Amino acid sequence: MPRNHVNFPVAGMRYRIFEQQWKQVILCWLGRKDIKAQKKEEFIRALVEFKGGVRDFYGYQAYLLAAAGINQFKACSLATEMVRQVVKWGFGYFNTEKQEWRTFLDPIKEAAREVIPQTIRPLAIAVLLEIIRTTENENSRRWAADSLGKIDPGNPKAIAVLLEIIRTTENENSRRWAADSLGKIDPGNSKAIAGLLEIIGTTEDKFTRIQAADSLGKILTTPEQYAGVVSALKDCLSDETYRDNFKRFAKCYKLICNCAENLPYPEFYQPWHNLPTTPHP
């Protein structure tokens, strides 16, 4: 970026900060140990404060490049403020004056969400968890949970928040997106599996049950987990369930079929009949 840029293009100069092929070069420069921190700080600040004279079309691009860059220069004094701003663009914010949740235009949202996994992970995780805990906007909570699952699979705080939502909310839409997010955030996580089993066994909302069953089918990874699902859900295949709640019966049947496909017959037979497990001879 030309040093003498002020709100309009400098004649005859290239702006490499907006050329995709230069992004990795810029990130490598920010990560170099032989470059003084002051120089990096000045560059990040120049990106954050960039004005192009064409609304914010290039200002957003410069800021998002800086947000990715601070992952290579974590000592940047603007880091926390920048991560919060990028997450705000990606998921919105609560307007206290209007008392409503506000979001940004789709190109801004999409670009910000793409950069979030590239920036400083601990800061991004903290801000995303704050959104999941505090906002009442369902779409923002869901996207925040999805993003958290991508940048930090298995985050115990995220799983705890999602399980809390599942167990306490009376809003079935919230339970559904929480179940969906649990299915993505950490395949094989025992607490997530237990939470999804709880939904399948207790909720009367068929769409929530379907989502929980689909998510559960995606996160089972070990023979012990498949066997545990067989043991937990086999009673849902009773004649009574078939007669009174066929949709629950059908979803449980499908899940247990999946377990049968992934377990040897003897290892399926044991949890089905609640037999104690015995070591192989």
mmCIF file of C-alpha atoms in Angstrom:
data_model
loop_
_atom_site.group_PDB
_atom_site.id
_atom_site.type_symbol
_atom_site.label_atom_id
_atom_site.label_comp_id
_atom_site.label_asym_id
_atom_site.label_seq_id
_atom_site.Cartn_x
_atom_site.Cartn_y
_atom_site.Cartn_z
ATOM 1 C CA MET A 1 0.000 0.000 0.000
ATOM 2 C CA PRO A 2 1.479 3.364 -0.954
ATOM 3 C CA ARG A 3 2.637 5.270 2.130
ATOM 4 C CA ASN A 4 1.187 8.536 0.826
ATOM 5 C CA HIS A 5 -2.338 7.181 0.254
ATOM 6 C CA VAL A 6 -5.046 9.588 1.465
ATOM 7 C CA ASN A 7 -8.641 8.676 0.538
ATOM 8 C CA PHE A 8 -7.970 8.257 -3.204
ATOM 9 C CA PRO A 9 -5.626 6.199 -5.413
ATOM 10 C CA VAL A 10 -2.042 7.323 -5.755
ATOM 11 C CA ALA A 11 -1.400 7.660 -9.478
ATOM 12 C CA GLY A 12 0.707 4.908 -11.008
ATOM 13 C CA MET A 13 0.866 2.809 -7.806
ATOM 14 C CA ARG A 14 -0.390 -0.747 -7.248
ATOM 15 C CA TYR A 15 -2.428 -1.646 -4.173
ATOM 16 C CA ARG A 16 -1.174 -5.163 -3.520
ATOM 17 C CA ILE A 17 -3.229 -5.440 -0.333
ATOM 18 C CA PHE A 18 -6.269 -6.012 -2.569
ATOM 19 C CA GLU A 19 -4.637 -8.641 -4.784
ATOM 20 C CA GLN A 20 -5.325 -12.185 -3.570
ATOM 21 C CA GLN A 21 -1.943 -13.521 -4.669
ATOM 22 C CA TRP A 22 -0.238 -11.171 -2.209
ATOM 23 C CA LYS A 23 -2.192 -12.213 0.880
ATOM 24 C CA GLN A 24 0.148 -15.039 1.884
ATOM 25 C CA VAL A 25 3.172 -12.809 1.322
ATOM 26 C CA ILE A 26 1.667 -10.183 3.627
ATOM 27 C CA LEU A 27 0.874 -12.787 6.285
ATOM 28 C CA CYS A 28 4.417 -14.154 6.085
ATOM 29 C CA TRP A 29 5.818 -10.621 6.487
ATOM 30 C CA LEU A 30 3.704 -10.088 9.610
ATOM 31 C CA GLY A 31 5.035 -13.353 11.015
ATOM 32 C CA ARG A 32 8.708 -12.540 10.475
ATOM 33 C CA LYS A 33 10.741 -12.072 13.657
ATOM 34 C CA ASP A 34 13.261 -9.724 12.037
ATOM 35 C CA ILE A 35 10.608 -7.062 11.417
ATOM 36 C CA LYS A 36 10.092 -4.587 14.274
ATOM 37 C CA ALA A 37 6.739 -4.762 16.070
ATOM 38 C CA GLN A 38 6.293 -1.034 15.510
ATOM 39 C CA LYS A 39 6.407 -1.502 11.730
ATOM 40 C CA LYS A 40 3.809 -4.283 11.915
ATOM 41 C CA GLU A 41 1.610 -2.171 14.169
ATOM 42 C CA GLU A 42 1.785 0.737 11.735
ATOM 43 C CA PHE A 43 0.838 -1.512 8.846
ATOM 44 C CA ILE A 44 -2.115 -3.074 10.675
ATOM 45 C CA ARG A 45 -3.343 0.387 11.707
ATOM 46 C CA ALA A 46 -3.041 1.625 8.113
ATOM 47 C CA LEU A 47 -5.204 -1.301 6.966
ATOM 48 C CA VAL A 48 -7.785 -0.747 9.703
ATOM 49 C CA GLU A 49 -8.030 2.974 8.935
ATOM 50 C CA PHE A 50 -7.967 2.627 5.132
ATOM 51 C CA LYS A 51 -10.338 5.003 3.301
ATOM 52 C CA GLY A 52 -10.786 4.559 -0.431
ATOM 53 C CA GLY A 53 -13.234 7.290 -1.349
ATOM 54 C CA VAL A 54 -15.728 4.706 -2.676
ATOM 55 C CA ARG A 55 -17.808 4.097 0.437
ATOM 56 C CA ASP A 56 -16.394 1.110 2.318
ATOM 57 C CA PHE A 57 -15.996 -1.402 -0.498
ATOM 58 C CA TYR A 58 -12.213 -1.518 -0.095
ATOM 59 C CA GLY A 59 -12.198 -0.506 3.551
ATOM 60 C CA TYR A 60 -13.833 -3.803 4.510
ATOM 61 C CA GLN A 61 -11.301 -5.757 2.458
ATOM 62 C CA ALA A 62 -8.382 -3.986 4.120
ATOM 63 C CA TYR A 63 -9.814 -4.502 7.603
ATOM 64 C CA LEU A 64 -10.440 -8.211 7.038
ATOM 65 C CA LEU A 65 -6.903 -8.669 5.730
ATOM 66 C CA ALA A 66 -5.667 -7.038 8.941
ATOM 67 C CA ALA A 67 -7.906 -9.358 10.990
ATOM 68 C CA ALA A 68 -6.284 -12.381 9.357
ATOM 69 C CA GLY A 69 -2.872 -10.784 9.782
ATOM 70 C CA ILE A 70 -3.028 -10.371 13.550
ATOM 71 C CA ASN A 71 -2.903 -14.144 13.889
ATOM 72 C CA GLN A 72 0.726 -13.743 12.759
ATOM 73 C CA PHE A 73 1.198 -10.660 14.949
ATOM 74 C CA LYS A 74 -0.691 -11.462 18.140
ATOM 75 C CA ALA A 75 0.939 -8.618 20.074
ATOM 76 C CA CYS A 76 -0.993 -6.054 18.041
ATOM 77 C CA SER A 77 -2.634 -3.526 20.362
ATOM 78 C CA LEU A 78 -5.787 -3.528 18.219
ATOM 79 C CA ALA A 79 -6.279 -7.320 18.269
ATOM 80 C CA THR A 80 -9.196 -7.622 20.705
ATOM 81 C CA GLU A 81 -11.050 -4.688 19.184
ATOM 82 C CA MET A 82 -10.568 -6.077 15.677
ATOM 83 C CA VAL A 83 -11.783 -9.580 16.474
ATOM 84 C CA ARG A 84 -14.900 -8.147 18.127
ATOM 85 C CA GLN A 85 -15.551 -5.997 15.071
ATOM 86 C CA VAL A 86 -15.193 -8.886 12.626
ATOM 87 C CA VAL A 87 -17.511 -11.090 14.694
ATOM 88 C CA LYS A 88 -19.980 -8.179 14.854
ATOM 89 C CA TRP A 89 -19.961 -7.929 11.057
ATOM 90 C CA GLY A 90 -20.396 -11.668 10.787
ATOM 91 C CA PHE A 91 -23.243 -12.136 13.252
ATOM 92 C CA GLY A 92 -24.753 -8.755 14.039
ATOM 93 C CA TYR A 93 -25.235 -6.799 17.250
ATOM 94 C CA PHE A 94 -27.959 -5.639 19.602
ATOM 95 C CA ASN A 95 -29.005 -2.037 18.978
ATOM 96 C CA THR A 96 -29.841 -0.686 22.432
ATOM 97 C CA GLU A 97 -31.547 2.405 21.059
ATOM 98 C CA LYS A 98 -33.910 0.428 18.813
ATOM 99 C CA GLN A 99 -33.972 -2.581 21.153
ATOM 100 C CA GLU A 100 -33.457 -5.004 18.283
ATOM 101 C CA TRP A 101 -30.815 -7.244 16.753
ATOM 102 C CA ARG A 102 -29.159 -5.717 13.690
ATOM 103 C CA THR A 103 -27.210 -7.560 10.999
ATOM 104 C CA PHE A 104 -25.084 -6.455 8.070
ATOM 105 C CA LEU A 105 -25.496 -6.979 4.324
ATOM 106 C CA ASP A 106 -24.778 -10.490 3.049
ATOM 107 C CA PRO A 107 -21.412 -9.768 1.337
ATOM 108 C CA ILE A 108 -20.086 -8.252 4.571
ATOM 109 C CA LYS A 109 -21.440 -11.099 6.716
ATOM 110 C CA GLU A 110 -20.043 -13.792 4.453
ATOM 111 C CA ALA A 111 -16.593 -12.209 4.137
ATOM 112 C CA ALA A 112 -16.352 -11.689 7.913
ATOM 113 C CA ARG A 113 -17.397 -15.278 8.690
ATOM 114 C CA GLU A 114 -14.775 -16.557 6.286
ATOM 115 C CA VAL A 115 -12.042 -14.607 8.084
ATOM 116 C CA ILE A 116 -13.040 -15.528 11.666
ATOM 117 C CA PRO A 117 -11.267 -18.949 11.568
ATOM 118 C CA GLN A 118 -8.134 -17.192 10.266
ATOM 119 C CA THR A 119 -7.793 -14.667 13.073
ATOM 120 C CA ILE A 120 -6.605 -15.127 16.693
ATOM 121 C CA ARG A 121 -8.496 -18.244 17.796
ATOM 122 C CA PRO A 122 -8.725 -17.695 21.578
ATOM 123 C CA LEU A 123 -10.156 -14.205 21.080
ATOM 124 C CA ALA A 124 -12.603 -15.387 18.416
ATOM 125 C CA ILE A 125 -13.696 -18.320 20.607
ATOM 126 C CA ALA A 126 -14.415 -16.008 23.548
ATOM 127 C CA VAL A 127 -16.514 -13.628 21.427
ATOM 128 C CA LEU A 128 -18.442 -16.459 19.746
ATOM 129 C CA LEU A 129 -19.236 -18.036 23.123
ATOM 130 C CA GLU A 130 -20.508 -14.670 24.319
ATOM 131 C CA ILE A 131 -22.892 -14.499 21.340
ATOM 132 C CA ILE A 132 -24.176 -18.026 21.930
ATOM 133 C CA ARG A 133 -24.794 -17.297 25.615
ATOM 134 C CA THR A 134 -26.361 -13.847 25.387
ATOM 135 C CA THR A 135 -28.073 -13.111 22.081
ATOM 136 C CA GLU A 136 -31.697 -13.984 21.478
ATOM 137 C CA ASN A 137 -31.274 -13.907 17.704
ATOM 138 C CA GLU A 138 -31.571 -17.547 16.617
ATOM 139 C CA ASN A 139 -29.741 -17.220 13.301
ATOM 140 C CA SER A 140 -26.793 -15.460 14.888
ATOM 141 C CA ARG A 141 -26.541 -18.046 17.663
ATOM 142 C CA ARG A 142 -26.626 -20.876 15.171
ATOM 143 C CA TRP A 143 -23.995 -19.405 12.877
ATOM 144 C CA ALA A 144 -21.810 -18.581 15.883
ATOM 145 C CA ALA A 145 -22.056 -22.186 17.085
ATOM 146 C CA ASP A 146 -21.219 -23.475 13.601
ATOM 147 C CA SER A 147 -18.212 -21.170 13.365
ATOM 148 C CA LEU A 148 -17.043 -22.223 16.812
ATOM 149 C CA GLY A 149 -17.219 -25.861 15.752
ATOM 150 C CA LYS A 150 -15.020 -25.117 12.750
ATOM 151 C CA ILE A 151 -12.284 -23.189 14.539
ATOM 152 C CA ASP A 152 -12.231 -25.211 17.758
ATOM 153 C CA PRO A 153 -13.785 -28.683 17.439
ATOM 154 C CA GLY A 154 -14.558 -30.176 20.820
ATOM 155 C CA ASN A 155 -14.472 -26.901 22.736
ATOM 156 C CA PRO A 156 -15.883 -27.975 26.138
ATOM 157 C CA LYS A 157 -17.417 -24.578 26.871
ATOM 158 C CA ALA A 158 -19.248 -24.609 23.550
ATOM 159 C CA ILE A 159 -20.574 -28.117 24.182
ATOM 160 C CA ALA A 160 -21.672 -27.100 27.684
ATOM 161 C CA VAL A 161 -23.534 -24.058 26.353
ATOM 162 C CA LEU A 162 -25.282 -26.091 23.647
ATOM 163 C CA LEU A 163 -26.291 -28.784 26.136
ATOM 164 C CA GLU A 164 -27.623 -26.117 28.490
ATOM 165 C CA ILE A 165 -29.734 -24.665 25.678
ATOM 166 C CA ILE A 166 -31.088 -28.119 24.837
ATOM 167 C CA ARG A 167 -32.064 -28.840 28.434
ATOM 168 C CA THR A 168 -33.474 -25.455 29.449
ATOM 169 C CA THR A 169 -35.022 -23.750 26.437
ATOM 170 C CA GLU A 170 -38.713 -24.091 25.652
ATOM 171 C CA ASN A 171 -38.103 -22.956 22.088
ATOM 172 C CA GLU A 172 -37.950 -25.981 19.791
ATOM 173 C CA ASN A 173 -36.139 -24.026 17.080
ATOM 174 C CA SER A 174 -33.339 -23.361 19.572
ATOM 175 C CA ARG A 175 -33.185 -27.021 20.512
ATOM 176 C CA ARG A 176 -32.997 -28.019 16.859
ATOM 177 C CA TRP A 177 -30.088 -25.759 15.949
ATOM 178 C CA ALA A 178 -28.297 -26.705 19.168
ATOM 179 C CA ALA A 179 -28.702 -30.380 18.275
ATOM 180 C CA ASP A 180 -27.443 -29.694 14.761
ATOM 181 C CA SER A 181 -24.400 -27.837 16.107
ATOM 182 C CA LEU A 182 -23.628 -30.631 18.571
ATOM 183 C CA GLY A 183 -23.502 -33.001 15.628
ATOM 184 C CA LYS A 184 -20.785 -30.903 14.005
ATOM 185 C CA ILE A 185 -18.661 -29.598 16.830
ATOM 186 C CA ASP A 186 -16.998 -32.807 18.030
ATOM 187 C CA PRO A 187 -17.608 -36.284 16.591
ATOM 188 C CA GLY A 188 -17.312 -38.875 19.324
ATOM 189 C CA ASN A 189 -17.858 -36.502 22.251
ATOM 190 C CA SER A 190 -19.594 -38.478 25.003
ATOM 191 C CA LYS A 191 -21.443 -35.484 26.476
ATOM 192 C CA ALA A 192 -22.785 -34.489 23.072
ATOM 193 C CA ILE A 193 -23.950 -38.065 22.453
ATOM 194 C CA ALA A 194 -25.697 -38.158 25.842
ATOM 195 C CA GLY A 195 -27.420 -34.835 25.142
ATOM 196 C CA LEU A 196 -28.698 -35.995 21.768
ATOM 197 C CA LEU A 197 -29.926 -39.267 23.230
ATOM 198 C CA GLU A 198 -31.802 -37.274 25.848
ATOM 199 C CA ILE A 199 -33.549 -35.247 23.154
ATOM 200 C CA ILE A 200 -34.565 -38.341 21.200
ATOM 201 C CA GLY A 201 -35.922 -40.004 24.300
ATOM 202 C CA THR A 202 -37.849 -37.046 25.736
ATOM 203 C CA THR A 203 -38.929 -34.441 23.182
ATOM 204 C CA GLU A 204 -42.357 -34.650 21.604
ATOM 205 C CA ASP A 205 -41.439 -32.317 18.752
ATOM 206 C CA LYS A 206 -40.885 -34.504 15.720
ATOM 207 C CA PHE A 207 -38.618 -32.048 13.902
ATOM 208 C CA THR A 208 -36.342 -31.678 16.918
ATOM 209 C CA ARG A 209 -36.230 -35.441 17.273
ATOM 210 C CA ILE A 210 -35.347 -35.859 13.599
ATOM 211 C CA GLN A 211 -32.526 -33.310 13.866
ATOM 212 C CA ALA A 212 -31.158 -34.934 17.023
ATOM 213 C CA ALA A 213 -31.241 -38.374 15.427
ATOM 214 C CA ASP A 214 -29.505 -37.140 12.288
ATOM 215 C CA SER A 215 -26.819 -35.405 14.361
ATOM 216 C CA LEU A 216 -26.320 -38.456 16.551
ATOM 217 C CA GLY A 217 -25.818 -40.671 13.519
ATOM 218 C CA LYS A 218 -22.968 -38.422 12.389
ATOM 219 C CA ILE A 219 -20.943 -38.277 15.599
ATOM 220 C CA LEU A 220 -20.746 -41.932 16.679
ATOM 221 C CA THR A 221 -17.181 -43.106 16.169
ATOM 222 C CA THR A 222 -16.422 -46.140 18.364
ATOM 223 C CA PRO A 223 -17.969 -49.587 18.938
ATOM 224 C CA GLU A 224 -18.665 -48.601 22.549
ATOM 225 C CA GLN A 225 -20.679 -45.577 21.388
ATOM 226 C CA TYR A 226 -22.695 -47.628 18.907
ATOM 227 C CA ALA A 227 -23.386 -50.184 21.639
ATOM 228 C CA GLY A 228 -24.415 -47.427 24.022
ATOM 229 C CA VAL A 229 -26.971 -46.116 21.537
ATOM 230 C CA VAL A 230 -28.402 -49.601 21.076
ATOM 231 C CA SER A 231 -28.802 -49.974 24.841
ATOM 232 C CA ALA A 232 -30.322 -46.492 25.238
ATOM 233 C CA LEU A 233 -32.819 -46.642 22.370
ATOM 234 C CA LYS A 234 -33.853 -50.281 22.071
ATOM 235 C CA ASP A 235 -36.912 -49.735 24.298
ATOM 236 C CA CYS A 236 -38.150 -47.181 21.774
ATOM 237 C CA LEU A 237 -38.808 -50.085 19.404
ATOM 238 C CA SER A 238 -41.596 -51.469 21.570
ATOM 239 C CA ASP A 239 -45.063 -52.278 20.231
ATOM 240 C CA GLU A 240 -46.400 -49.430 22.339
ATOM 241 C CA THR A 241 -44.079 -46.885 20.718
ATOM 242 C CA TYR A 242 -44.918 -48.281 17.283
ATOM 243 C CA ARG A 243 -48.602 -47.783 18.005
ATOM 244 C CA ASP A 244 -48.541 -44.446 19.835
ATOM 245 C CA ASN A 245 -45.521 -42.651 18.398
ATOM 246 C CA PHE A 246 -44.536 -44.172 15.097
ATOM 247 C CA LYS A 247 -42.240 -41.283 14.097
ATOM 248 C CA ARG A 248 -40.095 -41.837 17.191
ATOM 249 C CA PHE A 249 -40.106 -45.592 16.448
ATOM 250 C CA ALA A 250 -38.981 -44.975 12.854
ATOM 251 C CA LYS A 251 -36.120 -42.616 13.762
ATOM 252 C CA CYS A 252 -34.855 -44.956 16.493
ATOM 253 C CA TYR A 253 -35.111 -47.919 14.142
ATOM 254 C CA LYS A 254 -32.998 -46.109 11.576
ATOM 255 C CA LEU A 255 -30.356 -45.224 14.170
ATOM 256 C CA ILE A 256 -30.168 -48.747 15.548
ATOM 257 C CA CYS A 257 -29.911 -50.110 11.995
ATOM 258 C CA ASN A 258 -26.879 -47.867 11.552
ATOM 259 C CA CYS A 259 -25.413 -49.328 14.745
ATOM 260 C CA ALA A 260 -26.032 -52.866 13.471
ATOM 261 C CA GLU A 261 -24.133 -52.010 10.291
ATOM 262 C CA ASN A 262 -21.158 -50.860 12.337
ATOM 263 C CA LEU A 263 -21.092 -53.573 15.009
ATOM 264 C CA PRO A 264 -20.306 -57.293 14.746
ATOM 265 C CA TYR A 265 -23.360 -59.379 15.581
ATOM 266 C CA PRO A 266 -22.124 -60.565 19.034
ATOM 267 C CA GLU A 267 -21.309 -56.967 20.042
ATOM 268 C CA PHE A 268 -24.780 -55.847 19.006
ATOM 269 C CA TYR A 269 -26.488 -58.750 20.800
ATOM 270 C CA GLN A 270 -24.978 -57.860 24.185
ATOM 271 C CA PRO A 271 -26.388 -54.313 24.593
ATOM 272 C CA TRP A 272 -29.670 -55.370 23.019
ATOM 273 C CA HIS A 273 -30.166 -57.899 25.824
ATOM 274 C CA ASN A 274 -28.336 -55.865 28.487
ATOM 275 C CA LEU A 275 -25.749 -58.600 28.872
ATOM 276 C CA PRO A 276 -22.459 -57.800 30.611
ATOM 277 C CA THR A 277 -19.595 -57.404 28.203
ATOM 278 C CA THR A 278 -17.028 -60.180 28.211
ATOM 279 C CA PRO A 279 -13.507 -60.064 26.851
ATOM 280 C CA HIS A 280 -12.738 -61.974 23.693
ATOM 281 C CA PRO A 281 -10.994 -65.320 24.339
#
